[in-house]
Coordinates of N, CA, C and O in Angstrom, one line a residue:
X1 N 83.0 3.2 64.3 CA 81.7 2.5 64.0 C 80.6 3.5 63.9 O 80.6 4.5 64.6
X2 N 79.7 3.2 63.2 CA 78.8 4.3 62.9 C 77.4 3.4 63.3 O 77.4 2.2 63.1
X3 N 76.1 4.3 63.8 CA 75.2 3.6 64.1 C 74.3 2.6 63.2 O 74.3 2.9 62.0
X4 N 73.5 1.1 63.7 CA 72.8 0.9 62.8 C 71.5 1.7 62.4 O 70.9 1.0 61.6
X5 N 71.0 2.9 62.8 CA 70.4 3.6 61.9 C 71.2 4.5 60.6 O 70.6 5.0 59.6
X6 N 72.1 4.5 60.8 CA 73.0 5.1 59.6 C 73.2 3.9 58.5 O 73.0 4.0 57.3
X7 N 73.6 2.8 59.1 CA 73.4 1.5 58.2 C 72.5 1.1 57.4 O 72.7 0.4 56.4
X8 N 70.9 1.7 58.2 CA 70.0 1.1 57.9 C 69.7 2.5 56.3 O 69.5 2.3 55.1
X9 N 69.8 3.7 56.9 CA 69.9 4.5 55.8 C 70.5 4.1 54.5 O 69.9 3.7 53.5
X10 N 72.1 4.4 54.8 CA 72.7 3.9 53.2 C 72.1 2.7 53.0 O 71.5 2.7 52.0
X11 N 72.1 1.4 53.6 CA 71.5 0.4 53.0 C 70.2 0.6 52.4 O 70.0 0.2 51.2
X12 N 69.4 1.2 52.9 CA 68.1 1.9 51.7 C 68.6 2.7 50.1 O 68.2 2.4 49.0
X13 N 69.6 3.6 50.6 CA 70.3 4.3 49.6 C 70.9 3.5 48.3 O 70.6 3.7 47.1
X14 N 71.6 2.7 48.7 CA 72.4 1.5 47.7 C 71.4 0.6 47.2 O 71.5 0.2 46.0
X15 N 70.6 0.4 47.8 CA 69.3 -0.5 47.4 C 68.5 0.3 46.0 O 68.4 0.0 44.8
X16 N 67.9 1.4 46.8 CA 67.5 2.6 46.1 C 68.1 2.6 44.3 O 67.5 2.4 43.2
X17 N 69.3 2.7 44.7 CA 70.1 3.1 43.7 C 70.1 1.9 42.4 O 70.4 0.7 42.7
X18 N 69.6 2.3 41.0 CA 69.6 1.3 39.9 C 70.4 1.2 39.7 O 71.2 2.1 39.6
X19 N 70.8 -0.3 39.5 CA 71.7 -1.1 38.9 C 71.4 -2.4 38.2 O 70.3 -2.6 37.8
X20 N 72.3 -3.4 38.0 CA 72.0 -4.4 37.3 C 71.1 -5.7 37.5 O 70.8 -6.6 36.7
X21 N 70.6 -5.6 38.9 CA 69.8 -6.3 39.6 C 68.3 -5.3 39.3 O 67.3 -5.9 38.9
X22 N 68.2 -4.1 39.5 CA 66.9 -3.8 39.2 C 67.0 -3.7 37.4 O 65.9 -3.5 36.8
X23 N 68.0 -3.7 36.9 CA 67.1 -3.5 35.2 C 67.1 -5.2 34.8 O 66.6 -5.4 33.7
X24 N 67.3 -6.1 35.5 CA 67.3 -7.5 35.6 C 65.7 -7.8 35.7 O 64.8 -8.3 35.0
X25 N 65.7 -7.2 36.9 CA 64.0 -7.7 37.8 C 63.0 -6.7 36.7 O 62.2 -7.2 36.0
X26 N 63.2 -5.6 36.7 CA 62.5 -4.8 35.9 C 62.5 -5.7 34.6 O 61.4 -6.1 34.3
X27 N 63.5 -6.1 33.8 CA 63.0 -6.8 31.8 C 62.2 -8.1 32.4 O 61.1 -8.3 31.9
X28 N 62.7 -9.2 33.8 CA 62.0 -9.9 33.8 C 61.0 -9.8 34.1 O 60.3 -10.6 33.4
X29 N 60.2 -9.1 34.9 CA 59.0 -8.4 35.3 C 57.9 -8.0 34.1 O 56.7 -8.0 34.0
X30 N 58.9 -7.5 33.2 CA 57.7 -6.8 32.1 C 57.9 -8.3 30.7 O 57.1 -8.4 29.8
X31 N 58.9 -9.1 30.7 CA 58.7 -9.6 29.7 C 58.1 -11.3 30.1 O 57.5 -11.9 29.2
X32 N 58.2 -11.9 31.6 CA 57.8 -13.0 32.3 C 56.9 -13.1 33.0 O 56.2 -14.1 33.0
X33 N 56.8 -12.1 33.8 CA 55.4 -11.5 34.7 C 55.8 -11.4 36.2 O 56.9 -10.8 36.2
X34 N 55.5 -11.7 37.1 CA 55.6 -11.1 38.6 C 56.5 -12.3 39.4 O 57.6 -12.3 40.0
X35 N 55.5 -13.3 38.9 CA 56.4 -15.2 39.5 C 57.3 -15.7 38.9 O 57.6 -16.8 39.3
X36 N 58.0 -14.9 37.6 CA 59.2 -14.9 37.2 C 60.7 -13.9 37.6 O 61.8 -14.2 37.5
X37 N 60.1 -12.6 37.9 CA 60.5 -12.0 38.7 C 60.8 -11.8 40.2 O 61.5 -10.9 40.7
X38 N 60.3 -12.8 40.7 CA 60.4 -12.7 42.1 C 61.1 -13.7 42.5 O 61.6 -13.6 43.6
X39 N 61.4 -15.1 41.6 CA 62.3 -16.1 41.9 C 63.8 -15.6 40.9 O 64.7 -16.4 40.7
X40 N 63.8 -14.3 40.4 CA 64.8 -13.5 40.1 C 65.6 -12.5 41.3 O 66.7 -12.0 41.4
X41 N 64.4 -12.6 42.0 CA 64.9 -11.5 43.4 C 65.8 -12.5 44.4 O 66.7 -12.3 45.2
X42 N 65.2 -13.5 44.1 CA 65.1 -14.9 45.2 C 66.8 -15.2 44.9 O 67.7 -15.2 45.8
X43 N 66.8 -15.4 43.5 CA 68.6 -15.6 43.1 C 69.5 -14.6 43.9 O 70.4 -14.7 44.7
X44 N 68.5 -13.3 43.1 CA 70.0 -12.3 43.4 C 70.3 -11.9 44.9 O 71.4 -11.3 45.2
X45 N 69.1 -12.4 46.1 CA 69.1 -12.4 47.7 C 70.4 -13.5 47.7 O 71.3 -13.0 48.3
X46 N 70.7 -14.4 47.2 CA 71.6 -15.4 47.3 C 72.6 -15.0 47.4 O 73.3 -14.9 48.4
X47 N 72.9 -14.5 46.0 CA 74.4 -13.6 45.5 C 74.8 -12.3 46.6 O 75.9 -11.9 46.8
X48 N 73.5 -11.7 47.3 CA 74.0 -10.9 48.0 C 74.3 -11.3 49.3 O 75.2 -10.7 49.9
X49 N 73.7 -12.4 50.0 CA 74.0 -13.3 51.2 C 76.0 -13.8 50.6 O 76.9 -13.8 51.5
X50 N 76.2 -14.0 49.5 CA 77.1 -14.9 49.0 C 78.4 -13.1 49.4 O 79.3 -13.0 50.3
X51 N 78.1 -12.4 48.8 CA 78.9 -10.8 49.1 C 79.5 -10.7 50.5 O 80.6 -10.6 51.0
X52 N 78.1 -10.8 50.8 CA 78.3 -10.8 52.5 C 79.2 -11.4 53.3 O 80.0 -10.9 54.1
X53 N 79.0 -12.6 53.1 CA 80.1 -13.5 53.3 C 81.9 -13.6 53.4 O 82.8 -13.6 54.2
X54 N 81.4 -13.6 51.7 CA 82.7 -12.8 51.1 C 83.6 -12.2 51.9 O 84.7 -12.5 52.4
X55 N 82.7 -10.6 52.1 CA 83.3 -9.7 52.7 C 83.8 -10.1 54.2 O 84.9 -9.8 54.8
X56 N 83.2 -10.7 54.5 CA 83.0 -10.9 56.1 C 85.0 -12.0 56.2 O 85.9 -11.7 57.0
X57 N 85.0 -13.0 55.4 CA 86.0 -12.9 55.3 C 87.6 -12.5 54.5 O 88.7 -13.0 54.3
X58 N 87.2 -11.9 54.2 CA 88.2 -10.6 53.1 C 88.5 -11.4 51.5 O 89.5 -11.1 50.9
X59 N 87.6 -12.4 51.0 CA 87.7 -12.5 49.7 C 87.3 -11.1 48.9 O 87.9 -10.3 48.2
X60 N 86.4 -11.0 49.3 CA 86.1 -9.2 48.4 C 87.5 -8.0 48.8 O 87.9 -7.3 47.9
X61 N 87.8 -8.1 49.6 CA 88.8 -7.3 49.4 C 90.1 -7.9 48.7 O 91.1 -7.2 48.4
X62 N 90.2 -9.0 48.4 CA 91.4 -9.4 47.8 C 91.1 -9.6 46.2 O 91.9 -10.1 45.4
X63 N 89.3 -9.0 45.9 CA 89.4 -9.0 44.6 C 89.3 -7.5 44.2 O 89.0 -7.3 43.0
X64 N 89.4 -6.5 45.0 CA 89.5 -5.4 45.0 C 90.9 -4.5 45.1 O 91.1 -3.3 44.9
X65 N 91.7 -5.6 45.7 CA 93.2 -5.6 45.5 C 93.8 -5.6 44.2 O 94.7 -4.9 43.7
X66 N 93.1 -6.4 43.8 CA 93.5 -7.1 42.2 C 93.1 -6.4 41.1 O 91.9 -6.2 41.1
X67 N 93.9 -5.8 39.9 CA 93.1 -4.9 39.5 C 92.9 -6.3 38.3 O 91.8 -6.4 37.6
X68 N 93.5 -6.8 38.2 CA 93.1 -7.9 37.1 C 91.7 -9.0 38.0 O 90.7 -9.3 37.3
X69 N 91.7 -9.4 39.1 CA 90.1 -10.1 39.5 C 89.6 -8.9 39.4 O 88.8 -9.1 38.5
X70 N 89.6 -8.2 39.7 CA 88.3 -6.6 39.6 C 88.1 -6.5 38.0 O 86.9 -6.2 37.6
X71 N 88.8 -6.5 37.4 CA 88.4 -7.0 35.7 C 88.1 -7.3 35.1 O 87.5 -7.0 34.1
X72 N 88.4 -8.7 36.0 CA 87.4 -10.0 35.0 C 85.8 -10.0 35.4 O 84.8 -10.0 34.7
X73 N 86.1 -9.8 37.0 CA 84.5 -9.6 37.6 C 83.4 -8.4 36.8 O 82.2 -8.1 36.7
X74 N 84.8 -7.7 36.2 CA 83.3 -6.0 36.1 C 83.4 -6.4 34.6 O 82.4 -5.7 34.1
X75 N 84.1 -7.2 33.5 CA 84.2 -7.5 32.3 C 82.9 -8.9 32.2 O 82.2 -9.1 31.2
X76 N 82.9 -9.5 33.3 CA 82.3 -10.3 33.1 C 80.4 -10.3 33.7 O 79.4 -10.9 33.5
X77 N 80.7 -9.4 34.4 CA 78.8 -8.5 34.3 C 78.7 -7.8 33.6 O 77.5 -7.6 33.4
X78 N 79.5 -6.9 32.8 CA 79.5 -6.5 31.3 C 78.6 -8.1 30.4 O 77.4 -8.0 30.0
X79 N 79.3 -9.0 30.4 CA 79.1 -9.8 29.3 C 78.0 -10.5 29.8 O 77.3 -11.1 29.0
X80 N 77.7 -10.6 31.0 CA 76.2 -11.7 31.4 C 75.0 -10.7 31.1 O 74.0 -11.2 30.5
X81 N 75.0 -8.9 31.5 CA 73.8 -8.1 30.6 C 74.0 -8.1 29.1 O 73.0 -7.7 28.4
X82 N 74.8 -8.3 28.6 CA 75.2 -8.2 27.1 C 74.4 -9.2 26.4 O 73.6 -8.9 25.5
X83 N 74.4 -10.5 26.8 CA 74.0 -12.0 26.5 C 72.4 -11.5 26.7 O 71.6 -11.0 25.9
X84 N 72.1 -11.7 28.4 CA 70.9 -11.4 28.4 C 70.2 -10.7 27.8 O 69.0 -11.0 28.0
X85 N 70.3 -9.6 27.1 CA 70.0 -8.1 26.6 C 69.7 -8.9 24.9 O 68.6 -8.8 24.3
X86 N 70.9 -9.5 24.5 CA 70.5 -10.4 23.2 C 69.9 -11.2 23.1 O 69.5 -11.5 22.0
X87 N 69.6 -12.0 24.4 CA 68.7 -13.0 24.5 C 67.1 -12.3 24.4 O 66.0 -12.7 23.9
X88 N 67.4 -11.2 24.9 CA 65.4 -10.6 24.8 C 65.6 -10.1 23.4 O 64.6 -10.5 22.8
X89 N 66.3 -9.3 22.4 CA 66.2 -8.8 21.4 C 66.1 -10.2 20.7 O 64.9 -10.3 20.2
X90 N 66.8 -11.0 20.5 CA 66.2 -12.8 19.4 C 65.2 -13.2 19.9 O 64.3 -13.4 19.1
X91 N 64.9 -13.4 20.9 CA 63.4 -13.7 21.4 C 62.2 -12.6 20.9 O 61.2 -12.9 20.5
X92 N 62.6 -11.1 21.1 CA 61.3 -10.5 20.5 C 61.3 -10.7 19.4 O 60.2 -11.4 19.2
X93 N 61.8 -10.5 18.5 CA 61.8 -10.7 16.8 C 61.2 -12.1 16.6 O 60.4 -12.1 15.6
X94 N 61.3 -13.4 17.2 CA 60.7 -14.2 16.8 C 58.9 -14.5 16.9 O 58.4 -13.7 17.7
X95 N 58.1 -15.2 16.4 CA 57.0 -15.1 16.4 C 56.2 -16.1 17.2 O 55.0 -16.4 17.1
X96 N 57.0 -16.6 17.8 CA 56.4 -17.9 18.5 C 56.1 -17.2 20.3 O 56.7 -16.4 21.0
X97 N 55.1 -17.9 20.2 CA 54.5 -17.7 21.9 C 55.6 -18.2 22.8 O 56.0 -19.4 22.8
X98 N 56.0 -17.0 23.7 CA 57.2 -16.9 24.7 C 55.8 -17.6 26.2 O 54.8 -17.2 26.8
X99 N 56.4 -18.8 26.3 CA 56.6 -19.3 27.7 C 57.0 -18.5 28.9 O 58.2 -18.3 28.7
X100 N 56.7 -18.1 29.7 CA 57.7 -17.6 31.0 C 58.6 -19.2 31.5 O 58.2 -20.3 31.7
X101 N 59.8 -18.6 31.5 CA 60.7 -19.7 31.8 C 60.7 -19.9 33.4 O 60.5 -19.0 34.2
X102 N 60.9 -20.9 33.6 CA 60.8 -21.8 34.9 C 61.4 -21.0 36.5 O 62.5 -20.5 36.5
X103 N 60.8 -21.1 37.4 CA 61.5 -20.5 38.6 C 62.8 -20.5 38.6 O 63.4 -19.5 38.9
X104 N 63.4 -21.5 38.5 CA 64.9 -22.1 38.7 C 65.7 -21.2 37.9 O 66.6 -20.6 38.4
X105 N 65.0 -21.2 36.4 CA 65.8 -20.4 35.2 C 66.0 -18.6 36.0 O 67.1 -18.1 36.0
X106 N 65.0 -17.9 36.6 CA 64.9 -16.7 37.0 C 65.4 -16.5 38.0 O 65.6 -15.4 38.4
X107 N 65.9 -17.7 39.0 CA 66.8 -17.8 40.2 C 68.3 -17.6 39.9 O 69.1 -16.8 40.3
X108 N 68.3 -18.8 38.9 CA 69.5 -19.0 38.2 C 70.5 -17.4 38.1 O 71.5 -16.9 38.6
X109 N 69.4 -17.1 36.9 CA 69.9 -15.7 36.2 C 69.9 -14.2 37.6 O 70.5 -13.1 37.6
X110 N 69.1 -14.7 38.5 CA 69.4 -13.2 39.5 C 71.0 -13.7 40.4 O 71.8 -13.0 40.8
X111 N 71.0 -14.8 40.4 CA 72.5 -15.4 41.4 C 73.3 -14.9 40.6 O 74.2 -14.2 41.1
X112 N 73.4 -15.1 39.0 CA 74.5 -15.1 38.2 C 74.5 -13.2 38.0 O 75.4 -12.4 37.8
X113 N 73.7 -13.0 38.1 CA 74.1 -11.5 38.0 C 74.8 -10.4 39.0 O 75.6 -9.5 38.8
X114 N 73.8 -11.1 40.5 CA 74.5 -10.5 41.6 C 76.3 -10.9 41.6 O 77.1 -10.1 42.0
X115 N 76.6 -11.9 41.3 CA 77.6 -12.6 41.7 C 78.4 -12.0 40.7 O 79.6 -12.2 40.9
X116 N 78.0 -11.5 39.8 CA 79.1 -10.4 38.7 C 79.6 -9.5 38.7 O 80.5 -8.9 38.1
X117 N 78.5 -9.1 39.9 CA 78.5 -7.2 40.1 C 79.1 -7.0 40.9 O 79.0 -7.5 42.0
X118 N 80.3 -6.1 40.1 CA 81.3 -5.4 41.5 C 80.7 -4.5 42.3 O 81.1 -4.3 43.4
X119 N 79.3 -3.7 41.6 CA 79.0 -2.7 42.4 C 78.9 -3.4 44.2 O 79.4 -2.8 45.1
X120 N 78.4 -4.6 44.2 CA 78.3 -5.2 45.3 C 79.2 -5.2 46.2 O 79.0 -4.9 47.4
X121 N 81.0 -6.0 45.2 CA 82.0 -6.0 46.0 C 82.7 -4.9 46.5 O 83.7 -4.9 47.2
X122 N 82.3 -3.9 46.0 CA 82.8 -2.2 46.5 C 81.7 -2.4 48.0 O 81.9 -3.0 49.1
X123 N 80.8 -1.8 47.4 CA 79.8 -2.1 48.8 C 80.1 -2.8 49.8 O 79.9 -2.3 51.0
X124 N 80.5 -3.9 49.6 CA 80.8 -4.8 50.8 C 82.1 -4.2 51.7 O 82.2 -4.1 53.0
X125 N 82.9 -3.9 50.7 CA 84.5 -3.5 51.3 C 84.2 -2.3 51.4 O 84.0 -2.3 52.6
X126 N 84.0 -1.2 51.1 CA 83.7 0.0 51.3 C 83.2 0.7 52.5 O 83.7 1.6 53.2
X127 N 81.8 0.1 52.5 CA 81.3 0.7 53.7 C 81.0 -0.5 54.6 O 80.7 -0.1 55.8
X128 N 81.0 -1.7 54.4 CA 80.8 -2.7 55.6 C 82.0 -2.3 56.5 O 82.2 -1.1 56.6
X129 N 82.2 -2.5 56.6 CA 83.6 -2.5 57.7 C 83.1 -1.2 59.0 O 82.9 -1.4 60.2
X130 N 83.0 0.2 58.1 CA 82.5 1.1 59.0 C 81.3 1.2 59.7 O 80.9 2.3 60.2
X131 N 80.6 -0.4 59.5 CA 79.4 -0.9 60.3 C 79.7 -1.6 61.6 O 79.1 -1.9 62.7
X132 N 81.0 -2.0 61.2 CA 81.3 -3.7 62.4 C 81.4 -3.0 63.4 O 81.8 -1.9 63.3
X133 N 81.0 -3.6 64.8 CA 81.4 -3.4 65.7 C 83.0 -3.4 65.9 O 83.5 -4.0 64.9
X134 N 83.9 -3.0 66.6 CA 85.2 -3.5 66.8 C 85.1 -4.6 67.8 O 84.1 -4.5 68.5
X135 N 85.9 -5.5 68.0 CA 86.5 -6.7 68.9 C 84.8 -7.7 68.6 O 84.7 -8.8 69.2
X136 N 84.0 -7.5 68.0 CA 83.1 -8.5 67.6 C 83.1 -9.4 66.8 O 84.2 -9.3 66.1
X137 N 82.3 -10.5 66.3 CA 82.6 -11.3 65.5 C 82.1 -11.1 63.9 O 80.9 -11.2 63.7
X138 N 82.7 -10.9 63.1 CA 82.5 -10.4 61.8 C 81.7 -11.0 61.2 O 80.9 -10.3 60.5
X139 N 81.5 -12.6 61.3 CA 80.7 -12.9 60.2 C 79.4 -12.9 60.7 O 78.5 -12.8 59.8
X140 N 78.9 -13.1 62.2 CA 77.7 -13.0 62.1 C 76.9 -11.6 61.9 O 75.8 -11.4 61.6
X141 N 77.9 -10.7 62.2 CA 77.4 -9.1 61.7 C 77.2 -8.9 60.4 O 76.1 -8.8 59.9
X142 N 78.3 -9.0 59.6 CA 78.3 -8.9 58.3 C 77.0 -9.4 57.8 O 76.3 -8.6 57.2
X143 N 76.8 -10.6 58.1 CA 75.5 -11.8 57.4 C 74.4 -10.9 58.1 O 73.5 -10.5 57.5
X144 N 74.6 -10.6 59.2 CA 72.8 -10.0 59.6 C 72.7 -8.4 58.8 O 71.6 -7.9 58.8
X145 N 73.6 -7.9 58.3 CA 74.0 -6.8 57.9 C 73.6 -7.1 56.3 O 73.2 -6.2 55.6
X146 N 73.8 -8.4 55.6 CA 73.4 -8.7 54.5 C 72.1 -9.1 54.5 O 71.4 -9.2 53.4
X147 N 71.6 -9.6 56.0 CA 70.1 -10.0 55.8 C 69.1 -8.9 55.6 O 68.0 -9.0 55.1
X148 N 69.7 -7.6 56.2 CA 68.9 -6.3 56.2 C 69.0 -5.9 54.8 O 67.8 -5.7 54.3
X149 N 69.9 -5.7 54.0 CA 70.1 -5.4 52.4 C 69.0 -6.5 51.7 O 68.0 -6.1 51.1
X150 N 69.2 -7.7 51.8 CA 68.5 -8.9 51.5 C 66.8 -8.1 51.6 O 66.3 -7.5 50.7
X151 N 66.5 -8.2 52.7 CA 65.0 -7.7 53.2 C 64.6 -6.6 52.5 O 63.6 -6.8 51.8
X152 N 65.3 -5.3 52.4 CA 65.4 -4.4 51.8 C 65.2 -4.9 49.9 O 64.2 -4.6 49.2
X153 N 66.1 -5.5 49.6 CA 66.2 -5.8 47.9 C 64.8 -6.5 47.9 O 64.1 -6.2 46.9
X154 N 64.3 -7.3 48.8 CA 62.8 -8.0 48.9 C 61.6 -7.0 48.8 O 60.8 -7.3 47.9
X155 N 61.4 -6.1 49.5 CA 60.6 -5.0 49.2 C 60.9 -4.0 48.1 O 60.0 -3.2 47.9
X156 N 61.8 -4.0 47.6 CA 62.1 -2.8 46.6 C 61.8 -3.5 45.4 O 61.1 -2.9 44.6
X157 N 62.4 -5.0 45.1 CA 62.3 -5.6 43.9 C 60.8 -6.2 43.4 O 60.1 -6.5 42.4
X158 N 60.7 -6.1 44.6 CA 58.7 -7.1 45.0 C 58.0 -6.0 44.7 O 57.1 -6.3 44.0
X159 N 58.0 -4.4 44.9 CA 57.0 -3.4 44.9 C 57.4 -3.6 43.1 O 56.6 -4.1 42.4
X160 N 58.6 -3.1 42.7 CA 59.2 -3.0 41.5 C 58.3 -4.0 40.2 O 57.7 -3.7 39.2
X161 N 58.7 -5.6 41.0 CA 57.8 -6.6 39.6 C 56.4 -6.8 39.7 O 55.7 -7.4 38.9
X162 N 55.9 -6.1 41.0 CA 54.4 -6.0 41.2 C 54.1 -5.0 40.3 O 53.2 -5.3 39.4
X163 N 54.5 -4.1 40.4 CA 54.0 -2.7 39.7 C 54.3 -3.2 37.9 O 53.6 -2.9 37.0
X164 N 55.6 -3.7 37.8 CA 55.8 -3.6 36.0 C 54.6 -4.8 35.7 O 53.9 -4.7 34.7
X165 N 54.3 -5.5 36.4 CA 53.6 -6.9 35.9 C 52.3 -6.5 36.2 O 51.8 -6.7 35.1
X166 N 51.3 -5.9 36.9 CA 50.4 -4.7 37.1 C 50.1 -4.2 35.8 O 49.1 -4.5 35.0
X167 N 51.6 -3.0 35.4 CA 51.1 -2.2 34.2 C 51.1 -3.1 33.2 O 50.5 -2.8 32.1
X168 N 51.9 -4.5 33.5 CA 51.8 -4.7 32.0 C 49.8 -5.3 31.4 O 49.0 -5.2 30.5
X169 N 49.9 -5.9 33.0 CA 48.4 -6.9 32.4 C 47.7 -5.7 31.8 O 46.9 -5.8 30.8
X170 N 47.8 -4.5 32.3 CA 46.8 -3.4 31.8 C 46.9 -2.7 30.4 O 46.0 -2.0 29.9
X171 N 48.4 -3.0 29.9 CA 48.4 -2.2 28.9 C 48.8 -3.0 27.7 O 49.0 -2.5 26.6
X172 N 49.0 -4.5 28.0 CA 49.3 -5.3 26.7 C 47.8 -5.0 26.4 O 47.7 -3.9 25.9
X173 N 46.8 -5.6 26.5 CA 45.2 -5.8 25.7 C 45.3 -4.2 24.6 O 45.1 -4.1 23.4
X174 N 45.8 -2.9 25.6 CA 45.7 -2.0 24.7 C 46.8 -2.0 23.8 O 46.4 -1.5 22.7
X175 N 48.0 -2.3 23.7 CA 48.9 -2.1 22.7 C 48.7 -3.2 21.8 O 49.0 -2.9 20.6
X176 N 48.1 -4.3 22.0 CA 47.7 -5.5 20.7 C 46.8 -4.8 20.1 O 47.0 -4.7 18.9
X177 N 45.8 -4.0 20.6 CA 44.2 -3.6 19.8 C 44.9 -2.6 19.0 O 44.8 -2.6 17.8
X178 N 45.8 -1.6 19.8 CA 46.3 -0.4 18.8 C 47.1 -0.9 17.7 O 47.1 -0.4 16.6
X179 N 48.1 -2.2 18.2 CA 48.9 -2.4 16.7 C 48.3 -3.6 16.0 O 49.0 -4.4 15.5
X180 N 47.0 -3.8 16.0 CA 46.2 -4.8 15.6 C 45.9 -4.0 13.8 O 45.5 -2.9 13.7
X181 N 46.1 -4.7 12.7 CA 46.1 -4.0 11.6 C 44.6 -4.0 11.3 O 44.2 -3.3 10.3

């Protein structure tokens, strides 16, 4: 077992680290604004509480066993950025005034993406384990161990849609004036 300051390190590290959850929070942030992105964080805290779990009782390692569930899981967050990625390219091209879609909708879409990402189920099986105490009880570790990642994804993703939704208010007025014919 290794200490929770070493825990608390890589858990910054993994957080740190871009993936499908920050280019998620990042397009919603710049194309919804801040309160569409933050009930995007709100989802994907779910999905990662949901990991946690998981791991705590060895569903994640039994999809990490499998090289066919490890397939479908890493083919099928392939295909939920794929959708989403086309969903913002048909939406820009059109000329109608984009709405920010509803809390629920940006909840929705952060759960469904956490919950696709193998990076996660590696994570969990990988190095959780070499967190647990021995002869303790797994799941309430695990879960407070996901509440710290959780916390973590909350400050990283929250500075992240503050700052894109920030630059954007500042720099849409100038990019309309410059491509104003």
């Amino acid at each position: 077992m290794h200490s929770i300051w070493e825990f608390l390190l890589v858990a910054l590290i993994v957080t740190l680290t871009p993936g499908p959850a920050t280019a998620l929070v990042l397009r919603v942030a710049a194309r919804d604004g801040r309160q569409a992105a933050l009930a995007t964080v709100a989802g994907n805290s779910v999905g990662v509480l949901g990991w946690a779990s998981l791991s705590a009782v060895g569903v994640s390692s039994l999809i990490l066993a499998s090289q066919i569930a490890y397939d479908v899981l890493r083919f099928g967050d392939a295909a939920v950025l794929v959708v989403l990625g086309l969903r913002s390219l048909l939406r820009r091209g059109s000329d109608e005034v984009s709405t920010p879609p509803p809390r629920l909708t940006g909840w929705r879409i952060g759960l469904l993406t956490s919950v696709a990402n193998p990076k996660l189920a590696v994570f969990f099986v990988a190095l959780f384990p070499q967190f647990l105490s021995p002869g303790s009880a797994v799941l309430p570790e695990a879960l407070g161990m996901g509440v710290i990642i959780v916390l973590y994804d909350i400050v990283w993703f929250g500075v992240l849609a503050y700052s894109v939704d920030r630059a954007g208010r500042v720099l849409r007025p100038k990019v309309r004036r410059w491509s104003a014919p």
